[in-house]
PDB file of C-alpha atoms in Angstrom:
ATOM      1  CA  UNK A   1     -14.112  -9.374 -28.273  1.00 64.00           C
ATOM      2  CA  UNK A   2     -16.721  -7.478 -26.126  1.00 72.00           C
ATOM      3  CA  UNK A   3     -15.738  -3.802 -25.846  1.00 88.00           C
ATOM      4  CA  UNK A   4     -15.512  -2.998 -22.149  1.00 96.00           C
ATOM      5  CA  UNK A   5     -15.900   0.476 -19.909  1.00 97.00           C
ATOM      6  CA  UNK A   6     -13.661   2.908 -18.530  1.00 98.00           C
ATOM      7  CA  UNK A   7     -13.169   4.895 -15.485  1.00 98.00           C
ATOM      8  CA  UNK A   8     -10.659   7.374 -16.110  1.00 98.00           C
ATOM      9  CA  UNK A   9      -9.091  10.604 -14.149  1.00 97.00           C
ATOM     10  CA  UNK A  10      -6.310  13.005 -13.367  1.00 96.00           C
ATOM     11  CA  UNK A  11      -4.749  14.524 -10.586  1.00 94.00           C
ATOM     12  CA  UNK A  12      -2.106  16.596  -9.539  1.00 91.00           C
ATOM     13  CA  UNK A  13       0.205  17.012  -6.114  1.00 88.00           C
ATOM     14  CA  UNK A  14      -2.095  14.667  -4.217  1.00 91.00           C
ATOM     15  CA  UNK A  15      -0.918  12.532  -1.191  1.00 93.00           C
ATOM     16  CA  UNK A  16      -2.896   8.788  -1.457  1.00 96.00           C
ATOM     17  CA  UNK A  17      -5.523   9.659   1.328  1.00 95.00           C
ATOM     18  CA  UNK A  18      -6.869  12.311  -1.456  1.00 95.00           C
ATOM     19  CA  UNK A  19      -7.598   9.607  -4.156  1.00 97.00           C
ATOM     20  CA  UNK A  20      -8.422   6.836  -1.831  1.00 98.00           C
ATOM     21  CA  UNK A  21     -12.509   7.265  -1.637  1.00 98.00           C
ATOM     22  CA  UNK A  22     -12.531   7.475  -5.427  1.00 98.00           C
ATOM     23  CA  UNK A  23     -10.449   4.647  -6.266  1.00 98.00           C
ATOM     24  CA  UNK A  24     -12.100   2.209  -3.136  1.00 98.00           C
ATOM     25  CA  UNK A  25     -15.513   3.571  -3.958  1.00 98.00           C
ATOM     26  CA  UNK A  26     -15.591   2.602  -8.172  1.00 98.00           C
ATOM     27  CA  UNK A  27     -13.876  -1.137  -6.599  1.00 98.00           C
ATOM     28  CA  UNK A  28     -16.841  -1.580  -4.450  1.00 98.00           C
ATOM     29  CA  UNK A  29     -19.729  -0.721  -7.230  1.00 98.00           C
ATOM     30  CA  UNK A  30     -18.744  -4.163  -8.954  1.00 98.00           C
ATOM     31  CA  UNK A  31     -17.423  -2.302 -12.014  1.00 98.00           C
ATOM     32  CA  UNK A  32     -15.669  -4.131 -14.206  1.00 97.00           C
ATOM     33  CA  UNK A  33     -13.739  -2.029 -16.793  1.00 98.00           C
ATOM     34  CA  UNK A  34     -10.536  -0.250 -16.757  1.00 98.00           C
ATOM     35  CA  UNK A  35      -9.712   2.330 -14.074  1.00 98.00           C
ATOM     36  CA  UNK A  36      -7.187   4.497 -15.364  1.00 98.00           C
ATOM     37  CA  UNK A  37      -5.230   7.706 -13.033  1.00 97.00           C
ATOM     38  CA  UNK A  38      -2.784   9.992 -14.151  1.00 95.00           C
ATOM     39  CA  UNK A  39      -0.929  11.432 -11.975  1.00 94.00           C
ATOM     40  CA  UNK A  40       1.089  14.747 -12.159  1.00 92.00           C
ATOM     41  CA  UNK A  41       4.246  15.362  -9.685  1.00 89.00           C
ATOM     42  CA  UNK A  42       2.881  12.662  -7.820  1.00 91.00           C
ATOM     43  CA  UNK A  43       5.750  10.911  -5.327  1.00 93.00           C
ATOM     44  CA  UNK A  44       6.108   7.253  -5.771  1.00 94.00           C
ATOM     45  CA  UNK A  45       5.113   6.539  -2.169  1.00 95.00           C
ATOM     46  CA  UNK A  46       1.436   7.318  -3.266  1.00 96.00           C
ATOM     47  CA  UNK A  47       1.980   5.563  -7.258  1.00 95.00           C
ATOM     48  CA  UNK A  48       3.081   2.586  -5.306  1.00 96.00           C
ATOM     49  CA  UNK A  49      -0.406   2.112  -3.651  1.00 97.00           C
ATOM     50  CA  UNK A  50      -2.716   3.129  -6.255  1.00 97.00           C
ATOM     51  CA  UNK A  51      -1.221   0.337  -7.890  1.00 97.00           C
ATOM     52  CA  UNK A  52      -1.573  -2.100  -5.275  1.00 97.00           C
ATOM     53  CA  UNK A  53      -5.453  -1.322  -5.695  1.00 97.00           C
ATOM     54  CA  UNK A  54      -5.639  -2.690  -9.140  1.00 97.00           C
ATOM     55  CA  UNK A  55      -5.409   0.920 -10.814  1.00 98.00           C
ATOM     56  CA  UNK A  56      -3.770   1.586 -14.371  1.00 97.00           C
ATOM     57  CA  UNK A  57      -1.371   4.573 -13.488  1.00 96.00           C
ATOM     58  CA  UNK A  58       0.301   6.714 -15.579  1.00 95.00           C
ATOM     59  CA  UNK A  59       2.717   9.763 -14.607  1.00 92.00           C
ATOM     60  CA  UNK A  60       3.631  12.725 -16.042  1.00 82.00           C
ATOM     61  CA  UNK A  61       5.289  15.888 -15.241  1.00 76.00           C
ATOM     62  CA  UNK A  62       3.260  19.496 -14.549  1.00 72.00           C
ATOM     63  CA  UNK A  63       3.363  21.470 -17.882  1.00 64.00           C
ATOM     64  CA  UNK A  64       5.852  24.552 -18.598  1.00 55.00           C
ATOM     65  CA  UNK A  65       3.397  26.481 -20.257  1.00 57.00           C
ATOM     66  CA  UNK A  66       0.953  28.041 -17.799  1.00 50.00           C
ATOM     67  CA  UNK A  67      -1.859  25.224 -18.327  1.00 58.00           C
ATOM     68  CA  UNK A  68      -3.415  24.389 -15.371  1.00 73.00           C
ATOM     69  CA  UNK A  69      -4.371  20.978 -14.408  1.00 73.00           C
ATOM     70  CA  UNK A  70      -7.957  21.691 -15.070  1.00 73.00           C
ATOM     71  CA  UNK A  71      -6.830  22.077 -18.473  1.00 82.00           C
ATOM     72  CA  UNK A  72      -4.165  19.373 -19.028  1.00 88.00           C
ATOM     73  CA  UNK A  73      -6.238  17.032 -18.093  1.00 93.00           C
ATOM     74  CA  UNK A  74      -8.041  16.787 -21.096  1.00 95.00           C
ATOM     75  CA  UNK A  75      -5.175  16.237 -23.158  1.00 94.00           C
ATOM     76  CA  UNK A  76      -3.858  13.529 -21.252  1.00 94.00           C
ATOM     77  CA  UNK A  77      -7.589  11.627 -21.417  1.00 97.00           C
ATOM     78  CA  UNK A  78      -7.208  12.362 -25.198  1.00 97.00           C
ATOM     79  CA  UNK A  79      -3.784  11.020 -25.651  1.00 96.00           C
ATOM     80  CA  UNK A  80      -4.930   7.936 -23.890  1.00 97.00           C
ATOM     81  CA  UNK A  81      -8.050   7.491 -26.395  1.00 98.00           C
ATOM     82  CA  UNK A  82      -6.469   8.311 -29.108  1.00 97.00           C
ATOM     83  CA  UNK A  83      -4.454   4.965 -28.564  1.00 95.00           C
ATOM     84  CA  UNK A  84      -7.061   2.729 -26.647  1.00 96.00           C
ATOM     85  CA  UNK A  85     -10.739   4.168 -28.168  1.00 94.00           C
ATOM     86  CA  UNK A  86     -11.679   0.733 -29.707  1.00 95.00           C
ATOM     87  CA  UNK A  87     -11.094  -0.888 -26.884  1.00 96.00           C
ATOM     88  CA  UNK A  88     -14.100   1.221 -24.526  1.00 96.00           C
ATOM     89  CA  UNK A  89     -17.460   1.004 -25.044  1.00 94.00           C
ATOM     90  CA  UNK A  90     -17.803   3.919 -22.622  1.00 96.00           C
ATOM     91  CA  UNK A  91     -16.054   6.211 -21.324  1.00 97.00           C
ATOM     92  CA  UNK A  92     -16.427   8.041 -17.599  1.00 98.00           C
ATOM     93  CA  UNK A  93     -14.079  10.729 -16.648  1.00 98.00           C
ATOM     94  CA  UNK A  94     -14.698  12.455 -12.894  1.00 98.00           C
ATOM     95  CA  UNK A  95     -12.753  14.850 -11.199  1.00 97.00           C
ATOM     96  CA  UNK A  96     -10.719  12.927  -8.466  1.00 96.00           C
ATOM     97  CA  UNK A  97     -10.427  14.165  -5.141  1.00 94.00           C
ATOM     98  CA  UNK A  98     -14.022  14.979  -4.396  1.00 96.00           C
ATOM     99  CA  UNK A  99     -16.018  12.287  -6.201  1.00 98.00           C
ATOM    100  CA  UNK A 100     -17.382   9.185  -5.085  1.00 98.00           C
ATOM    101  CA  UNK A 101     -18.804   6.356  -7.118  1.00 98.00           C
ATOM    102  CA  UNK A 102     -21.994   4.485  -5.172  1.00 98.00           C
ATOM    103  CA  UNK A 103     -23.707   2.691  -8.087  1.00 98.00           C
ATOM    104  CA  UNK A 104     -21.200   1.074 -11.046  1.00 98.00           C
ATOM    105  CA  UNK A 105     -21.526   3.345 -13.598  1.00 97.00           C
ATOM    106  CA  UNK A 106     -21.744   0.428 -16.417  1.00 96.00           C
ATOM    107  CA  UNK A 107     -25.766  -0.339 -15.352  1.00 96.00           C
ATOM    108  CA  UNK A 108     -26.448   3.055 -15.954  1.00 95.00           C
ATOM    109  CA  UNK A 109     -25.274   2.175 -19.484  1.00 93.00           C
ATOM    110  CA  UNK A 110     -27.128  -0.849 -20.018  1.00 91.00           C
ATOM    111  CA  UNK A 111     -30.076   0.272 -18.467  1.00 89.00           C
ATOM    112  CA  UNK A 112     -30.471   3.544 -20.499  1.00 82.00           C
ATOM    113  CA  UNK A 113     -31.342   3.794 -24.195  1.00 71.00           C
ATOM    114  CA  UNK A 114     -29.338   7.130 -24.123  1.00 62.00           C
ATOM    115  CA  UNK A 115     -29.608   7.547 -27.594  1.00 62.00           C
ATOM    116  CA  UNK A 116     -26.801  10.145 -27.307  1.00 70.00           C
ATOM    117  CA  UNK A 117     -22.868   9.864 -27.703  1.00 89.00           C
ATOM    118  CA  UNK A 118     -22.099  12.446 -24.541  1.00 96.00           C
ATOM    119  CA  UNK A 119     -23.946  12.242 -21.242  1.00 96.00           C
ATOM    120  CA  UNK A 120     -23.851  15.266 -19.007  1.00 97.00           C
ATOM    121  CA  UNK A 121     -24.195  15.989 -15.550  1.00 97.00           C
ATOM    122  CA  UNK A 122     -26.313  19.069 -14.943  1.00 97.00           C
ATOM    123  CA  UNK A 123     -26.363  21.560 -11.803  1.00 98.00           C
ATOM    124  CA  UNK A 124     -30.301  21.700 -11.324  1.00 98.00           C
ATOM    125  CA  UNK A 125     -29.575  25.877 -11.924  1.00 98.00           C
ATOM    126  CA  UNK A 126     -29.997  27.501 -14.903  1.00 98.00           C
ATOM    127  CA  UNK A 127     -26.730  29.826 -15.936  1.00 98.00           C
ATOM    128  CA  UNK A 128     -28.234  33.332 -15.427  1.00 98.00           C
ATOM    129  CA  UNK A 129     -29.554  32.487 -11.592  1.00 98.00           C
ATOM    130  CA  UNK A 130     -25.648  31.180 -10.774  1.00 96.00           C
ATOM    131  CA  UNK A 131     -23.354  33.745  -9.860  1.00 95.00           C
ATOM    132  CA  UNK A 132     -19.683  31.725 -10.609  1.00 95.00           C
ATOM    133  CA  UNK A 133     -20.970  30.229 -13.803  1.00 96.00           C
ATOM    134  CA  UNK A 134     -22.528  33.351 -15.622  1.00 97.00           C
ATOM    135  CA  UNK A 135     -19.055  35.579 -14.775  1.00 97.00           C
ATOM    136  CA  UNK A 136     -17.545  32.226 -16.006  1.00 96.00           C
ATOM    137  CA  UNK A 137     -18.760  32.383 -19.460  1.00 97.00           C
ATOM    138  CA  UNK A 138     -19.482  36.654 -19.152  1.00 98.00           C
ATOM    139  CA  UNK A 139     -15.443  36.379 -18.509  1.00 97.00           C
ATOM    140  CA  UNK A 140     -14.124  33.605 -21.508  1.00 97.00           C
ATOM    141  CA  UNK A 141     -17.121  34.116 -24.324  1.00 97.00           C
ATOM    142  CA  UNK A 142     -18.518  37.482 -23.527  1.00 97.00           C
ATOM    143  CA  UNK A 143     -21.738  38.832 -23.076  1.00 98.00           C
ATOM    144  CA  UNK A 144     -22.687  38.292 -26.974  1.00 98.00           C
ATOM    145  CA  UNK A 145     -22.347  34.511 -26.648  1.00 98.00           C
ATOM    146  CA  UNK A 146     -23.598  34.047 -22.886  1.00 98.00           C
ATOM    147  CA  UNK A 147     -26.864  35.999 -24.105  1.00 98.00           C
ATOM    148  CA  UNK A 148     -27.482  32.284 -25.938  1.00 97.00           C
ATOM    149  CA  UNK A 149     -26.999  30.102 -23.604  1.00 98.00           C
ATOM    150  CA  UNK A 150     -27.873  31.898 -20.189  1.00 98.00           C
ATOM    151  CA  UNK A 151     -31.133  30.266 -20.006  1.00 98.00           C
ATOM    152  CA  UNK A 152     -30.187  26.541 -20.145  1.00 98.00           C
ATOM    153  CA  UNK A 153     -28.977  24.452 -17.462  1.00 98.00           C
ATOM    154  CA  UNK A 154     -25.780  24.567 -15.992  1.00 98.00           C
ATOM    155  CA  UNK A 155     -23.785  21.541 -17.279  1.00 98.00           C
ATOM    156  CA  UNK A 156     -21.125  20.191 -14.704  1.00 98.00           C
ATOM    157  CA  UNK A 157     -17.341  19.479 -16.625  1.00 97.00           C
ATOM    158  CA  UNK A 158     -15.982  17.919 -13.512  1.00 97.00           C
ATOM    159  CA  UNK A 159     -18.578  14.648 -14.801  1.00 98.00           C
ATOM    160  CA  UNK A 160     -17.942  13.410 -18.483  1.00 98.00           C
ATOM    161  CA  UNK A 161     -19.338  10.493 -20.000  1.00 97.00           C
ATOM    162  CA  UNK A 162     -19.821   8.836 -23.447  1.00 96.00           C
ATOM    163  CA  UNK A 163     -19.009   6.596 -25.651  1.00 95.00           C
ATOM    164  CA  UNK A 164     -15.490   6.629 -26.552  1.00 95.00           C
ATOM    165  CA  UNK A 165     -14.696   8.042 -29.501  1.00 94.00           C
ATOM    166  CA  UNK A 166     -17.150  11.045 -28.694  1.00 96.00           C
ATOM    167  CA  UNK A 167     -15.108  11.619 -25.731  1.00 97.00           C
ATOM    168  CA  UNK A 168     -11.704  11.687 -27.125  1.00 97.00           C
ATOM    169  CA  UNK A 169     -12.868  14.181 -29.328  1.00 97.00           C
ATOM    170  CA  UNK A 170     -14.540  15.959 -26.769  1.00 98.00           C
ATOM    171  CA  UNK A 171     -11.424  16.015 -24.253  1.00 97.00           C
ATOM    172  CA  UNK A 172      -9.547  17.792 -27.669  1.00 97.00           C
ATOM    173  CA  UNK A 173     -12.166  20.274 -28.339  1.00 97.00           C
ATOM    174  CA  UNK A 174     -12.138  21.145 -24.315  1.00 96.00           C
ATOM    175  CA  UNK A 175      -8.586  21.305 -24.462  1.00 95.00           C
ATOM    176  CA  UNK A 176      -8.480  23.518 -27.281  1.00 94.00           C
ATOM    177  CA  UNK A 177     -11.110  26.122 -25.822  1.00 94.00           C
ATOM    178  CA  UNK A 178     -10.366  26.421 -22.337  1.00 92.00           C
ATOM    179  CA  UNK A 179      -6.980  27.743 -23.620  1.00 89.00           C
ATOM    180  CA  UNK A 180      -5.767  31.369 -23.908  1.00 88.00           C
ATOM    181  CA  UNK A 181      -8.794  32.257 -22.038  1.00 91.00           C
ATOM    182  CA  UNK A 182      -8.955  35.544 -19.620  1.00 89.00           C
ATOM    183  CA  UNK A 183     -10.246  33.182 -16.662  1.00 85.00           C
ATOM    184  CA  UNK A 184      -7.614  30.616 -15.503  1.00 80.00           C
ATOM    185  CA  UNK A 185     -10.398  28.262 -15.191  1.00 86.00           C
ATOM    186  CA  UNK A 186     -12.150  28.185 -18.608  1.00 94.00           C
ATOM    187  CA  UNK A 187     -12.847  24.573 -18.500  1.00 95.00           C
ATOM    188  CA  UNK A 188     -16.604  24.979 -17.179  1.00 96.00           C
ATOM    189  CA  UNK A 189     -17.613  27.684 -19.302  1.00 97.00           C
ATOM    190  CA  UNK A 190     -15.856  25.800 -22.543  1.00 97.00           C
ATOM    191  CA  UNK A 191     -17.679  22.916 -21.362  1.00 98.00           C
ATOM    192  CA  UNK A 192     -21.376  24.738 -21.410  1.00 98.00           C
ATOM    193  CA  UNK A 193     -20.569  26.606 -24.799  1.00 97.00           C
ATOM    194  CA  UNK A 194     -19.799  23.363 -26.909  1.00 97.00           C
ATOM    195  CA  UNK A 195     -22.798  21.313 -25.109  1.00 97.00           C
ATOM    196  CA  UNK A 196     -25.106  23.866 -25.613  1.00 96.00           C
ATOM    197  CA  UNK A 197     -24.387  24.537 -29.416  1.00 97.00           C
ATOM    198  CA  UNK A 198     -24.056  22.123 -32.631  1.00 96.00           C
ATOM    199  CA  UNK A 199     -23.045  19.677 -33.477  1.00 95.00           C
ATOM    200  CA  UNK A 200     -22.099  18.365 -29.845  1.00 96.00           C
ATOM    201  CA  UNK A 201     -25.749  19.892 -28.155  1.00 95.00           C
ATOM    202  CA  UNK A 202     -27.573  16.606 -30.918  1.00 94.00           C
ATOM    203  CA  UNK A 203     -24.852  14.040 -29.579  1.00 94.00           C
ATOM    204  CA  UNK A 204     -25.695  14.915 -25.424  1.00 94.00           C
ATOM    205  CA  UNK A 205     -28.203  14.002 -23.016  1.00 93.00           C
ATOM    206  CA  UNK A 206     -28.251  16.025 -20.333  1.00 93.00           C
ATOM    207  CA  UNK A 207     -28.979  13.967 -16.970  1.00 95.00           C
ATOM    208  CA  UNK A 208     -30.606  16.092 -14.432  1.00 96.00           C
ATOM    209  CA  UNK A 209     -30.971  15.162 -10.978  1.00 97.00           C
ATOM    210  CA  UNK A 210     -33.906  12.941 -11.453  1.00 95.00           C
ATOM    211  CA  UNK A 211     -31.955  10.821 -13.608  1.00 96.00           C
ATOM    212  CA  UNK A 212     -30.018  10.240 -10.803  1.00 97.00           C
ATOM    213  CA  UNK A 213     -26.731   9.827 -12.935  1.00 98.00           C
ATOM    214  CA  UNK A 214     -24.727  12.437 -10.663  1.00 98.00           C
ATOM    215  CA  UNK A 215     -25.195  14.709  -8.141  1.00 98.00           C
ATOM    216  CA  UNK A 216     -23.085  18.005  -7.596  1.00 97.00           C
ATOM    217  CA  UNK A 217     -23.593  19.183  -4.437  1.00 97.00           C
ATOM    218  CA  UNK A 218     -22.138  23.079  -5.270  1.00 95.00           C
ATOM    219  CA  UNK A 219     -25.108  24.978  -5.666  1.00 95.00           C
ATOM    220  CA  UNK A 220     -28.102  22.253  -4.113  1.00 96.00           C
ATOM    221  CA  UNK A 221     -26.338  21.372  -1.242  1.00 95.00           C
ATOM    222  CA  UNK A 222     -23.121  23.511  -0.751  1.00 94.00           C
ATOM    223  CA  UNK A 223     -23.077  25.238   2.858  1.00 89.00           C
ATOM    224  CA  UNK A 224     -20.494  27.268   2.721  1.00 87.00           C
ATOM    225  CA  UNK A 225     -21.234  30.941   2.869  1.00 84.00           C
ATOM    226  CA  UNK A 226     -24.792  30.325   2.958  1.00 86.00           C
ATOM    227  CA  UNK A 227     -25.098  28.932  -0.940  1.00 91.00           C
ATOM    228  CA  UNK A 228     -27.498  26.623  -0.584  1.00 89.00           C
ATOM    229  CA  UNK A 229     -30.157  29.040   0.882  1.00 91.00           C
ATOM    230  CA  UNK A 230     -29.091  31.984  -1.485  1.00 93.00           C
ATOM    231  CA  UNK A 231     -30.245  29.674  -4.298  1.00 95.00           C
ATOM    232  CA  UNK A 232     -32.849  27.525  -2.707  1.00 93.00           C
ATOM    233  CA  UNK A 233     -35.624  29.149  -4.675  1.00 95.00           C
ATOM    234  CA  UNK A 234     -33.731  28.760  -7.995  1.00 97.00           C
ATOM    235  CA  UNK A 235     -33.080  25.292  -7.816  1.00 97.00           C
ATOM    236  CA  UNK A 236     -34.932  23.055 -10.872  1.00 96.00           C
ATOM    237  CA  UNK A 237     -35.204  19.911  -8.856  1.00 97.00           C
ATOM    238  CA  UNK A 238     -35.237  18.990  -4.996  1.00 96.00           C
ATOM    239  CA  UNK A 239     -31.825  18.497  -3.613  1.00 96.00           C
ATOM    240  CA  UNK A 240     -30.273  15.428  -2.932  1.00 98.00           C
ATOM    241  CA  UNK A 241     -29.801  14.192   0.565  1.00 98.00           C
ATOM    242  CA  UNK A 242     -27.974  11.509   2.522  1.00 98.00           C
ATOM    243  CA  UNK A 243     -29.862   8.449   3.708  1.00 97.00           C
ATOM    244  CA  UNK A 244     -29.023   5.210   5.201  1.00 96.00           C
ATOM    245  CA  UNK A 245     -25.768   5.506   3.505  1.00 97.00           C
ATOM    246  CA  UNK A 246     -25.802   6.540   0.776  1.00 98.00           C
ATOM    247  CA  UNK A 247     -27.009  10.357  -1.122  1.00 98.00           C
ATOM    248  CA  UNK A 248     -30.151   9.697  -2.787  1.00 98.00           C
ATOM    249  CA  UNK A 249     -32.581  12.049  -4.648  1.00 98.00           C
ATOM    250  CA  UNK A 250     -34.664  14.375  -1.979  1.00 97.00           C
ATOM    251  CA  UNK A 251     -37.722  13.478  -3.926  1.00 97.00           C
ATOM    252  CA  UNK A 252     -37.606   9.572  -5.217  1.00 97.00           C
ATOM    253  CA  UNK A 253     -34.749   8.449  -2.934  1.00 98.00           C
ATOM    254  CA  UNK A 254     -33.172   6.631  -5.521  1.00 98.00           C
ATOM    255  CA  UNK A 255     -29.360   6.858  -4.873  1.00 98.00           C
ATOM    256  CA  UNK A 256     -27.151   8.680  -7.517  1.00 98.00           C
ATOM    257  CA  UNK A 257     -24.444   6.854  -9.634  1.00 98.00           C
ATOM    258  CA  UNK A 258     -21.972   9.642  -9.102  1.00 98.00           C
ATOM    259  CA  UNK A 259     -21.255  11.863  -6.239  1.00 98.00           C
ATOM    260  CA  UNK A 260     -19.337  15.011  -6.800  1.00 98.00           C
ATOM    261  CA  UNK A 261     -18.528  18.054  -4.794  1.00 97.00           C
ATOM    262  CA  UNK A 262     -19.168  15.864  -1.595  1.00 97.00           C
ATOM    263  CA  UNK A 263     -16.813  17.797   0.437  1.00 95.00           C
ATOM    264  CA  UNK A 264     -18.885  20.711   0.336  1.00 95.00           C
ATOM    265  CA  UNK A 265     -21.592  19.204   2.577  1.00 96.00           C
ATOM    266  CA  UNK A 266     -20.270  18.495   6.359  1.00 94.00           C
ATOM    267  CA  UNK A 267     -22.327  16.051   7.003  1.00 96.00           C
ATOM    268  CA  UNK A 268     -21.313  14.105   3.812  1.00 97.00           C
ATOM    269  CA  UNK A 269     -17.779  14.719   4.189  1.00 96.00           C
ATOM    270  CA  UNK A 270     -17.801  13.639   7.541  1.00 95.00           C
ATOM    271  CA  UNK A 271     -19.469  10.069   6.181  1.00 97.00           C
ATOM    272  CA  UNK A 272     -16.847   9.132   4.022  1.00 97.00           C
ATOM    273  CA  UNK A 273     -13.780   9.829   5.722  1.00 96.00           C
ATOM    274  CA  UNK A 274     -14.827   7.657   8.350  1.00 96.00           C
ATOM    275  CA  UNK A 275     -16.050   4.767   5.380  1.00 97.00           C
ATOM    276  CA  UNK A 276     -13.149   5.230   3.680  1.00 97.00           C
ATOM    277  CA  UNK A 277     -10.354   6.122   6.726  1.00 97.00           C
ATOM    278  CA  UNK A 278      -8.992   9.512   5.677  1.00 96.00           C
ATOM    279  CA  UNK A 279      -9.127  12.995   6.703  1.00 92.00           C
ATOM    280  CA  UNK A 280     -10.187  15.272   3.421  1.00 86.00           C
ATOM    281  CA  UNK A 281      -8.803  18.692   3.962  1.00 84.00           C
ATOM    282  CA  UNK A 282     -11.656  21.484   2.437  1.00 86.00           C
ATOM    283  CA  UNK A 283     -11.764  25.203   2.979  1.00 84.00           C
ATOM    284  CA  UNK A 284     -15.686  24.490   1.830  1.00 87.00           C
ATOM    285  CA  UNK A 285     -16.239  22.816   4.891  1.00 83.00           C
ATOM    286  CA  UNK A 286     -13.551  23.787   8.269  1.00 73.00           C
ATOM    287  CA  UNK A 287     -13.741  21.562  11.137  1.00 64.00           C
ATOM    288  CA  UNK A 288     -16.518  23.018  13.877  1.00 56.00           C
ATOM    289  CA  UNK A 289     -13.623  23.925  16.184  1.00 42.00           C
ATOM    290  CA  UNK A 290     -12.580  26.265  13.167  1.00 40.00           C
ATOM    291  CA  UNK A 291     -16.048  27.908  12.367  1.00 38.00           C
ATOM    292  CA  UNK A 292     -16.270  28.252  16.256  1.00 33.00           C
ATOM    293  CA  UNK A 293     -12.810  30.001  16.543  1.00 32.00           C
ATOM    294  CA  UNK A 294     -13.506  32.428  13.339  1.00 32.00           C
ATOM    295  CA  UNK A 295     -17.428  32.810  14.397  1.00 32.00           C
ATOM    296  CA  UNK A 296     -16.978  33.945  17.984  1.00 30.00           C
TER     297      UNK A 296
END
């Protein structure tokens, strides 16, 4: 039996609106796999129609240790592989509420020799030019360890990929280093220490923005306080921009598999809550009655 694909993610507290454009925008790509949500403290009101759309939904209950979800996450995505690995070829895991899916993921598979077991997603900024990411790692690995990796690129955790097996072991190794860390979010900076080091930096590909695997719009494309200039001349690659529907590559204008941090960019956010019917609430980008208000 042919091994098939898998969209997987996690979310926590979110009313159905939130998860809406991801779970209507992997539907419409034509993928084919499993798409598989957990969801934490999540009222059955909003289970009951993530369900209806043909998603695999699993609950569970917010931890008593103080884990956050960023963290937790990978452990439910490993308990899930641990049981279910042989039956993926590969595995994608996204963040949920601000990721859209515009091309289905599998092509990129079959149309890429990746010869690689991870795929990452990177931020077209190298670690020492971004401000959040180098007191990231500064903060959880010290300045001993981010002397090593502070000129590479900045690799994106919200946008996992691989085949299966790599990724369940992955999601544990994540789990097990963002932990205990002096930053409550240690994910990203666990994320860039393991890729960036043996044995998992021989097993990854990193995709930059001319692969056109993902996008995140943070640091290219982010507006709010004035990001996207501050780093405009730091940026590896030209930014991404939206285009007859769809965010393709500033350069080629090929659109991008993956879509993350969309809410960051006004004029994208505005796009798909009226494709997909929802109002996304983001203190990245206020309505212009707001910035009005707090500008005048």
């Amino acid at each position: 039996m042919a091994q098939k694909d898998l969209v997987i993610g996690v979310f926590s507290n979110y009313t159905y609106d939130f998860v809406k454009p991801w779970i209507k925008s992997i539907k419409e790509t034509g993928f084919k796999g499993d798409v598989v949500l957990y969801g934490i403290d999540v009222k059955n009101e909003t289970l009951d129609k993530i369900k209806s759309d043909g998603v695999i939904v699993f609950t569970a209950n917010s931890s008593k240790n103080d884990e956050r979800i960023h963290m937790q996450r990978f452990l439910y995505i490993y308990d899930y592989l641990k049981e279910t690995s042989s039956q993926y070829r590969y595995v994608v895991s996204t963040d949920v509420r601000d990721v859209i899916f515009q091309l289905n993921p599998s092509e990129f598979f079959n149309n890429n020799e990746m010869g690689s077991r991870i795929i990452t997603a990177g931020e077209a900024i190298r670690i020492r030019d971004e401000e959040w990411n180098r007191n990231n790692i500064l903060v959880n690995f010290g300045e001993y360890f981010y002397e090593e990796v502070k000129d590479l690129e900045v690799q994106n955790v919200g946008i996992l990929a691989g085949a299966a097996s790599y990724m369940k072991d992955l999601c544990f190794a994540l789990y097990q280093m963002s932990l205990n860390r002096p930053d409550w979010v240690a994910d990203q900076a666990a994320y860039n220490m393991l890729v960036h080091h043996e044995p998992w930096k021989s097993i990854s590909t990193n995709c930059t923005l001319q692969d056109c695997w993902a996008t995140n719009a943070a640091v290219t494309n982010q507006e709010y306080q004035n990001v996207k200039e501050k780093y405009k001349s730091l940026i590896m690659d030209t930014p991404p921009i939206l285009e007859n529907g769809q965010i393709v590559h500033g350069k080629t204008k090929r659109p991008f598999y993956i879509v993350h941090q969309y809410d960051r960019v006004r004029e994208w956010k505005k796009f798909y809550e009226q494709k997909y019917d929802v109002k996304i609430e983001s203190h990245y980008t206020p309505d212009d009655d707001i910035i009005t208000i707090r500008t005048a």
